[in-house]
Short mmCIF file of C-alpha atoms in Angstrom, two decimals:
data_model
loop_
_atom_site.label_atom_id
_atom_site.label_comp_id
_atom_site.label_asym_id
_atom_site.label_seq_id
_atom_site.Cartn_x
_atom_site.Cartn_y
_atom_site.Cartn_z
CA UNK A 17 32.73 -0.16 -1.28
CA UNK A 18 32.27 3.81 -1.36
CA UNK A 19 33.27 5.26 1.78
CA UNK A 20 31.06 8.07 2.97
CA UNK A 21 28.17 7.17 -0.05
CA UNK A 22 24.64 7.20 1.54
CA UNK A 23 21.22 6.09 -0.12
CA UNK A 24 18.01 7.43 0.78
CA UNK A 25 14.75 5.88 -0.15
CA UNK A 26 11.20 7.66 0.27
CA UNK A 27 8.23 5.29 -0.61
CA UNK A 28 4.60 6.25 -0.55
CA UNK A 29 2.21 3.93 1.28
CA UNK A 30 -0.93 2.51 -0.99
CA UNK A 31 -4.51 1.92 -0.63
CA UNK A 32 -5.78 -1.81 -1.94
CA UNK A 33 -9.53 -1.48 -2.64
CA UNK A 34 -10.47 -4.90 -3.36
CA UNK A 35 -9.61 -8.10 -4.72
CA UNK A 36 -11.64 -8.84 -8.17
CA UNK A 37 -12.25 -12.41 -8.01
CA UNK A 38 -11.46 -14.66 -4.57
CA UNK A 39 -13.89 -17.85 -6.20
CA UNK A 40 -10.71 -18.34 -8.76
CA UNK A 41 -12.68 -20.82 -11.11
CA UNK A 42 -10.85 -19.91 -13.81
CA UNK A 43 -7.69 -21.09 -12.95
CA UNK A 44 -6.42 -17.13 -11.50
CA UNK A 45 -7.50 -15.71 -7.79
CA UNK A 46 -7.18 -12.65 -5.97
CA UNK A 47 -6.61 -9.50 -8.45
CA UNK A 48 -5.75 -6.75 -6.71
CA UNK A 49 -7.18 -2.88 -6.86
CA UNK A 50 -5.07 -0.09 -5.40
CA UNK A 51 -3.53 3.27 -5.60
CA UNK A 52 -0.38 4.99 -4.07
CA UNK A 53 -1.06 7.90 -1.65
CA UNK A 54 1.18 10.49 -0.29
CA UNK A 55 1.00 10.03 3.05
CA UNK A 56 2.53 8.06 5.63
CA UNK A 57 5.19 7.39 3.69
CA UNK A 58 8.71 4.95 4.56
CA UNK A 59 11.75 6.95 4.18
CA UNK A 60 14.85 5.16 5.18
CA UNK A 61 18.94 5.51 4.67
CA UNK A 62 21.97 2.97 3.84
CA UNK A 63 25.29 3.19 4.11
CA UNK A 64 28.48 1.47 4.74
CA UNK A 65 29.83 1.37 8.38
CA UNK A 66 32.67 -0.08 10.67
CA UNK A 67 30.19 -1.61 12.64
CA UNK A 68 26.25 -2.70 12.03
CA UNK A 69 23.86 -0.70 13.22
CA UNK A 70 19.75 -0.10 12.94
CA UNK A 71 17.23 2.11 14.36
CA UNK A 72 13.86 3.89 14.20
CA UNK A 73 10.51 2.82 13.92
CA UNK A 74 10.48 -0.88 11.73
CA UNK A 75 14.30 -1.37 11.88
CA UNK A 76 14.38 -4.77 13.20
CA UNK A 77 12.40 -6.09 10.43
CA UNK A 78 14.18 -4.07 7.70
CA UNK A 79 17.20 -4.97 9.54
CA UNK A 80 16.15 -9.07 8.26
CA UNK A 81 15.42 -7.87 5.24
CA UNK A 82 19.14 -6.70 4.85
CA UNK A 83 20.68 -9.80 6.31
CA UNK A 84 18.96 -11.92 3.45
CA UNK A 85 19.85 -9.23 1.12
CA UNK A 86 23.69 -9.73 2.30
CA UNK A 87 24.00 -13.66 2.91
CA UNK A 88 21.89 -13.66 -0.95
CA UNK A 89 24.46 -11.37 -2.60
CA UNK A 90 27.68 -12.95 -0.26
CA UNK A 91 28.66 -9.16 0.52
CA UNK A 92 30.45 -9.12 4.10
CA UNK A 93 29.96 -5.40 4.43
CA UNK A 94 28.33 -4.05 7.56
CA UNK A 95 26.03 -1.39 7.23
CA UNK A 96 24.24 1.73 9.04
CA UNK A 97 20.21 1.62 8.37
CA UNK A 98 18.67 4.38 9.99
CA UNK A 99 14.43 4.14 9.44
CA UNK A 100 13.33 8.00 9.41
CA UNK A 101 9.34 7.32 8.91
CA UNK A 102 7.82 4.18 8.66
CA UNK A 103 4.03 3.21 7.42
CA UNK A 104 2.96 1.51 10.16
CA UNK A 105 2.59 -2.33 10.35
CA UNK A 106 -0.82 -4.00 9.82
CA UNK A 107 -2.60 -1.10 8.79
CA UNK A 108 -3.44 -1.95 5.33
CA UNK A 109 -1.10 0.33 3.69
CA UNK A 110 1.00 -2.27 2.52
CA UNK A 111 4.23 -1.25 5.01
CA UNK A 112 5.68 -4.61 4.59
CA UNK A 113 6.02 -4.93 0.97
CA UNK A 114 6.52 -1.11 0.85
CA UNK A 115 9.68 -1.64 3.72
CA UNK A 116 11.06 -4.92 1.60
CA UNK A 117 11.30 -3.28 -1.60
CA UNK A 118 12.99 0.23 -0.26
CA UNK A 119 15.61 -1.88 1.43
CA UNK A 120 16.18 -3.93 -1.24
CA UNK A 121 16.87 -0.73 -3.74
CA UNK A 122 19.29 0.73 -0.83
CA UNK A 123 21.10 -2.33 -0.81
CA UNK A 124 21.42 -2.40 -4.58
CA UNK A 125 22.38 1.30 -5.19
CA UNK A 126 24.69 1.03 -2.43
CA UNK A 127 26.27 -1.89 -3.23
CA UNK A 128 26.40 -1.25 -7.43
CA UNK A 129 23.78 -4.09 -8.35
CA UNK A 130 22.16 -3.95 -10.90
CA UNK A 131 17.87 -3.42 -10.16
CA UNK A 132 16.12 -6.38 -10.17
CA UNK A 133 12.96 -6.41 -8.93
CA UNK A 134 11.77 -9.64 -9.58
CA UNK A 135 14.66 -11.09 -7.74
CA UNK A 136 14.32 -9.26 -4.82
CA UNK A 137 10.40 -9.93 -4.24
CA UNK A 138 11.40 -13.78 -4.67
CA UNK A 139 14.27 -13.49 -2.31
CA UNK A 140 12.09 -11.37 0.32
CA UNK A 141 8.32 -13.38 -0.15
CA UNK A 142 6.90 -10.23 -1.24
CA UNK A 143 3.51 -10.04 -3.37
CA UNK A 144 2.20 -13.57 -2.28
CA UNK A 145 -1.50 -12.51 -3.12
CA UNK A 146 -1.08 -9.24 -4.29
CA UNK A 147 1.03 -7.24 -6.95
CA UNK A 148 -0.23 -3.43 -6.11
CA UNK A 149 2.44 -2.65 -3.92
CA UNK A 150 5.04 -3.75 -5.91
CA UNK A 151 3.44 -1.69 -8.74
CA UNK A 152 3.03 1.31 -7.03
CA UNK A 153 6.42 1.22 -5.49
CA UNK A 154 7.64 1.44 -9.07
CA UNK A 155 5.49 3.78 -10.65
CA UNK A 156 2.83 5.26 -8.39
CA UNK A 157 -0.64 5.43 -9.55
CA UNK A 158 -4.05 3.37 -9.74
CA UNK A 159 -3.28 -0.70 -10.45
CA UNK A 160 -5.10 -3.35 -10.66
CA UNK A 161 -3.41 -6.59 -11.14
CA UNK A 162 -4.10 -9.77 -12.71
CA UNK A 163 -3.85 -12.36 -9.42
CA UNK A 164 -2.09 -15.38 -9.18
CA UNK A 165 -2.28 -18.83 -11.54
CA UNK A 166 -0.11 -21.80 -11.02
CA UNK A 167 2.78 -20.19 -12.60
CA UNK A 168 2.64 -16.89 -11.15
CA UNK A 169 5.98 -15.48 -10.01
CA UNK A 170 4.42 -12.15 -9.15
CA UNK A 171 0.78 -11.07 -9.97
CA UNK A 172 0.66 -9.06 -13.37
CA UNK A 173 -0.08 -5.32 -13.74
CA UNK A 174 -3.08 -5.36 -16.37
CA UNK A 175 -4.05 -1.63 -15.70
CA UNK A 176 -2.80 1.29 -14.27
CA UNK A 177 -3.80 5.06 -14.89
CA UNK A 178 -2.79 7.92 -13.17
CA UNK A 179 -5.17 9.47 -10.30
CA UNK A 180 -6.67 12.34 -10.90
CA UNK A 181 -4.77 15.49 -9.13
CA UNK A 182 -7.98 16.98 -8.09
CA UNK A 183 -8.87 14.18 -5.95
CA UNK A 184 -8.41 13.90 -2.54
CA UNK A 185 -8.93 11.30 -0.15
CA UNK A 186 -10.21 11.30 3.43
CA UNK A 187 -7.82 8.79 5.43
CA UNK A 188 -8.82 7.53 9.19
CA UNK A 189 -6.39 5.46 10.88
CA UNK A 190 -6.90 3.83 14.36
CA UNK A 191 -3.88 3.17 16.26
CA UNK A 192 -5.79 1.34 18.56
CA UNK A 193 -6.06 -1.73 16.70
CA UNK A 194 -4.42 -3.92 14.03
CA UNK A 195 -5.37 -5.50 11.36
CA UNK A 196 -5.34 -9.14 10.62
CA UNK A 197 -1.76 -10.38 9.60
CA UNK A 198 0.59 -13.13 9.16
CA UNK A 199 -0.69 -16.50 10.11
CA UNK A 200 -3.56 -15.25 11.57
CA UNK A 201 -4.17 -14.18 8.00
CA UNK A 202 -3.69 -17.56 6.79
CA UNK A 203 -6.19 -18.79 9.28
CA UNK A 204 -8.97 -16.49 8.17
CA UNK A 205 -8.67 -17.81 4.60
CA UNK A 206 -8.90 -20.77 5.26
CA UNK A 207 -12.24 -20.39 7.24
CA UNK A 208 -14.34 -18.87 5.19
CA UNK A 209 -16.67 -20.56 2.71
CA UNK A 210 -16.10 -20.55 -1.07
CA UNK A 211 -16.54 -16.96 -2.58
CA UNK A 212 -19.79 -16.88 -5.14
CA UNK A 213 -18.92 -16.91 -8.94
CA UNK A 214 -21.65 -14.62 -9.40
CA UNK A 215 -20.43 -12.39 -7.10
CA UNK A 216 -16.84 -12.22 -8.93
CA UNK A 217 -18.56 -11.80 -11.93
CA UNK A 218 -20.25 -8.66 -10.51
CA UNK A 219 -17.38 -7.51 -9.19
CA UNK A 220 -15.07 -8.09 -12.23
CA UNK A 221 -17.69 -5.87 -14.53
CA UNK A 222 -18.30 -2.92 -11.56
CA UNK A 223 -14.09 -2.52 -12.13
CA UNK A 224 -13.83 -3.38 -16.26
CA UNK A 225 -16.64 -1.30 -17.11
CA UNK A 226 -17.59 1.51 -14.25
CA UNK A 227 -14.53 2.04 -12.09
CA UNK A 228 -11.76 2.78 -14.26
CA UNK A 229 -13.67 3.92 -16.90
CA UNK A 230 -14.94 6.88 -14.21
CA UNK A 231 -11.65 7.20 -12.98
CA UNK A 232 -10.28 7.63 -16.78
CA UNK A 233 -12.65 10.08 -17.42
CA UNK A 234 -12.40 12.11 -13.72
CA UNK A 235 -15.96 11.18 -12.95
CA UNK A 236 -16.11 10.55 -9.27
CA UNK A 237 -19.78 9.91 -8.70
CA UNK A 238 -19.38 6.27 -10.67
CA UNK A 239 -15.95 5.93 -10.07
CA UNK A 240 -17.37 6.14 -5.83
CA UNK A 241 -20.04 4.07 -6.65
CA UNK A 242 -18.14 1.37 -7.95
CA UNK A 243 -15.83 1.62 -4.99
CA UNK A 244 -18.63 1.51 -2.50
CA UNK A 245 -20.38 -1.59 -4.22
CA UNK A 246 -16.99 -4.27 -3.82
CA UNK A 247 -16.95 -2.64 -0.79
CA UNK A 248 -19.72 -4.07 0.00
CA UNK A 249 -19.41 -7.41 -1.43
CA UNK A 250 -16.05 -7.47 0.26
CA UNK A 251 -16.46 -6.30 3.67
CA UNK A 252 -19.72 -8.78 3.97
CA UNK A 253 -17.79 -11.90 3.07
CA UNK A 254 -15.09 -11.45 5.38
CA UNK A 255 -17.28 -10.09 8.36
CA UNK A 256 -17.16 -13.79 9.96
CA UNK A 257 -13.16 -13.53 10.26
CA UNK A 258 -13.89 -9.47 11.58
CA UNK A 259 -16.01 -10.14 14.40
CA UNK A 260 -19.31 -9.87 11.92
CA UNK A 261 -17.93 -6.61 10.72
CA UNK A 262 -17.80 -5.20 7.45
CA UNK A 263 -15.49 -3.02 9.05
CA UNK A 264 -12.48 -4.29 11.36
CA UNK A 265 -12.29 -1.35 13.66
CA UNK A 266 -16.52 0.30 14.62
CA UNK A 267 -14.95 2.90 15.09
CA UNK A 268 -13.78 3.85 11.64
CA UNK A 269 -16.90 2.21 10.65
CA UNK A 270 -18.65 4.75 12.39
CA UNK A 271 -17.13 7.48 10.73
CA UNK A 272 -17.38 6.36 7.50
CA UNK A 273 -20.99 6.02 8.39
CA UNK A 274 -21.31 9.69 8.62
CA UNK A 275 -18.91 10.29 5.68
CA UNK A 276 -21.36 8.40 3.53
CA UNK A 277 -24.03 10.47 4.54
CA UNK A 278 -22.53 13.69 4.61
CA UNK A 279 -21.49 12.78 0.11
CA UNK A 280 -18.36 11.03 -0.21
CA UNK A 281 -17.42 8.85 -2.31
CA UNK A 282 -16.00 5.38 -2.13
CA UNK A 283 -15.79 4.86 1.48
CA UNK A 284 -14.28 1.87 2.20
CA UNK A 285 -11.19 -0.23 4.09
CA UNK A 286 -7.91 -0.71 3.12
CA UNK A 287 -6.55 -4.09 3.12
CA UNK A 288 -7.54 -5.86 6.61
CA UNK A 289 -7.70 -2.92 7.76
CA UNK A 290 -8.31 -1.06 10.35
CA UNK A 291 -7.93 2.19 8.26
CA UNK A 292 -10.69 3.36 6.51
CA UNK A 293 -11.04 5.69 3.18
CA UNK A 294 -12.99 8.42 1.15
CA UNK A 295 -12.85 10.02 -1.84
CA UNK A 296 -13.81 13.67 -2.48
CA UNK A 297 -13.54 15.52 -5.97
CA UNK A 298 -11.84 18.39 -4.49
CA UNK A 299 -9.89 19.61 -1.31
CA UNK A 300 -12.42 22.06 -0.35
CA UNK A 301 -14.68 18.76 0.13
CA UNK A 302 -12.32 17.22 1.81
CA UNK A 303 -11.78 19.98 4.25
CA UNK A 304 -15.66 19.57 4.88
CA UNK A 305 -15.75 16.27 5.53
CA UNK A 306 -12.91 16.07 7.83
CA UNK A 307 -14.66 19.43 9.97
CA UNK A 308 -17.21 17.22 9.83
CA UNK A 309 -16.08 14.27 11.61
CA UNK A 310 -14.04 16.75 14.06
CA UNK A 311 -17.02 18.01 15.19
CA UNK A 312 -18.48 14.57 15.86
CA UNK A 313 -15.59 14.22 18.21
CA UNK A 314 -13.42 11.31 16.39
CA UNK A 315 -10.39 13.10 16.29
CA UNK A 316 -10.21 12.11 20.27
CA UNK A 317 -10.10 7.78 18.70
CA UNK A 318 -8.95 8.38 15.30
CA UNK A 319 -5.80 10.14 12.92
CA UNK A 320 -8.00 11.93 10.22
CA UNK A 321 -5.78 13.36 7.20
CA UNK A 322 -6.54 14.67 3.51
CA UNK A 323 -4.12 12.86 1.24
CA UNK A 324 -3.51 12.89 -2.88
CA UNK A 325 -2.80 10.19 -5.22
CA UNK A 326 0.85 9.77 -6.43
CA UNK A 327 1.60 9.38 -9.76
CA UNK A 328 5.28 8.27 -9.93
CA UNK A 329 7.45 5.44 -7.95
CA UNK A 330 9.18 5.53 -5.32
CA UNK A 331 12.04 8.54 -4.83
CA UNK A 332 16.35 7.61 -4.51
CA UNK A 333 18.72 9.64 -4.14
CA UNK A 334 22.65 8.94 -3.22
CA UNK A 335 24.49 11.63 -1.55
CA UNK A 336 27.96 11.84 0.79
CA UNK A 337 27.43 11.11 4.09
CA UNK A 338 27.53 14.92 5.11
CA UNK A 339 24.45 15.28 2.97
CA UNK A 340 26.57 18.28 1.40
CA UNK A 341 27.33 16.80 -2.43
CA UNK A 342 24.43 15.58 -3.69
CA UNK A 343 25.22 12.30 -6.09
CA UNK A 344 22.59 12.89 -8.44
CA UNK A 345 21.70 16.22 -9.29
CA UNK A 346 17.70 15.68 -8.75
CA UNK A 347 15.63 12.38 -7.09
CA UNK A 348 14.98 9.93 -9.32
CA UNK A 349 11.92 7.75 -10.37
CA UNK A 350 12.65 3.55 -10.63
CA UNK A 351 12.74 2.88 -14.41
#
């Protein structure tokens, strides 16, 4: 143990666009599309402590998270967590996976482990369908992954490219509903009809040979195109599981209504929602757009912020517990 060492993990949440192929009749489903974003982010703190303690927003769950980390390593320290921000839960920003994997790297710093990732998804039942937040919690940027076949331990990173700095996108969350989670989840699955081969096909060639290719080139018209079209595809097939919505919350649906008509790009859902997206090529666009839907009033239903793209994993740093001596000189990317 280090008396008085602290660890401090900030973790940016992440959009997931899309899944590539849900029919899986080639032996892989899912494939995952996403990006990191800079905003809300989970920023939490570990140290050692006479006594256990937790608090802030998401600390009982983290606070589970650390007990398997513990009984898993044997360690019979206790500890003070202490959440600062949180991403909040069933929004489709990927909190939980986001939440896992920053109290797993506390644990580890803390405690002298050595990082192991792979581990630490297995012993937390992290990236069951999907491997973008695990990817973007280590290195930021635009993934897509491969999905999951028989063997999969974790779904594999086939692309990821950074997002361009220019960019912005238009985020609207609504607090005043969730999105679909946990067994519920399950259920949904379940109940809806085989996904068309055709349609994965589409969707698989929109991504291979318009969407990154846009996004490697900084060509947002194609790059929002693509976006919009799986969608789409998306939203339509799981409407009967979202109350015949494309969208789970009308009310972001509205908005993105107007967002579409007003030019931007890619509007979409993250996840099960209920937040919704847009791209712009700009900020000054994405100042407009937002005025926009301020002036239609949905700032009264809806949190509407202009986030960027992050390039780079999530931030550590280790410091005394005065905060006065910082451990390492600068905060450091996961390798």
């Amino acid at each position: 143990m280090v008396e008085g060492r602290k660890v401090v993990i900030s973790a940016a949440a992440r959009l997931h666009l899309g899944f590539l192929d849900l029919n899986g009749g080639l032996g892989r489903r899912f494939g995952s599309i996403g990006v990191a974003i800079d905003g809300p982010i989970t920023r939490l703190s570990l140290r050692h402590a006479r006594q256990p303690r937790a608090h802030g927003p998401d600390s009982e769950r983290a606070s589970v998270h650390l007990a398997v980390l513990a009984r898993r390593f044997g360690t019979t320290n206790s500890y003070a967590l202490h959440i600062h921000e949180a991403i909040p839960a069933h929004t489709g920003l990927g909190s939980g996976t986001t939440l896992a994997l920053a109290v797993a790297e506390a644990f580890r710093r803390l405690e002298g482990l050595r990082n192991d990732w792979r581990e630490d998804i297995r012993t937390l039942a992290r990236g069951q369908r999907s491997g973008i937040g695990i990817a973007v919690f280590r290195n930021g940027g635009f993934v897509v992954d491969g999905g999951r076949g028989p063997e999969t331990v974790e779904p594999p990173i086939t692309t990821r490219l950074p997002f361009p700095r220019n960019w912005r996108i238009l985020l609207l969350q609504d607090a005043s509903t969730h999105g679909i989670h946990g067994d519920q989840e399950r259920a949904a699955f379940s109940a809806l009809a085989a996904f068309d081969e055709a349609e994965a096909d589409r969707i698989c060639r929109l991504v291979l040979m318009q969407l990154l290719p846009a996004l490697a080139e900084e060509r947002i018209v194609p790059f929002g195109e693509a976006v919009r079209s799986i969608q789409e595809r998306l939203g339509d097939y799981f409407a009967p599981v979202q109350r015949g919505r494309r969208f789970a919350s009308p009310t972001v649906s509205a908005a993105l209504d107007i967002l579409r008509r007003e030019g931007a790009h890619g509007v979409g859902q993250s996840s099960w929602g209920p937040t919704g997206f847009a791209f712009s090529e700009n900020l000054a666009m994405a100042e407009r757009l937002e005025e926009v839907l301020r002036r239609e009033g949905f700032a009264r239903s809806l949190d509407i912020s202009i986030r960027r793209g992050v390039n780079r994993g999530a931030r550590i740093d280790a410091r005394e517990e005065d905060d006065s001596v910082m451990q390492e000189s600068e905060l450091t990317r996961i390798n």
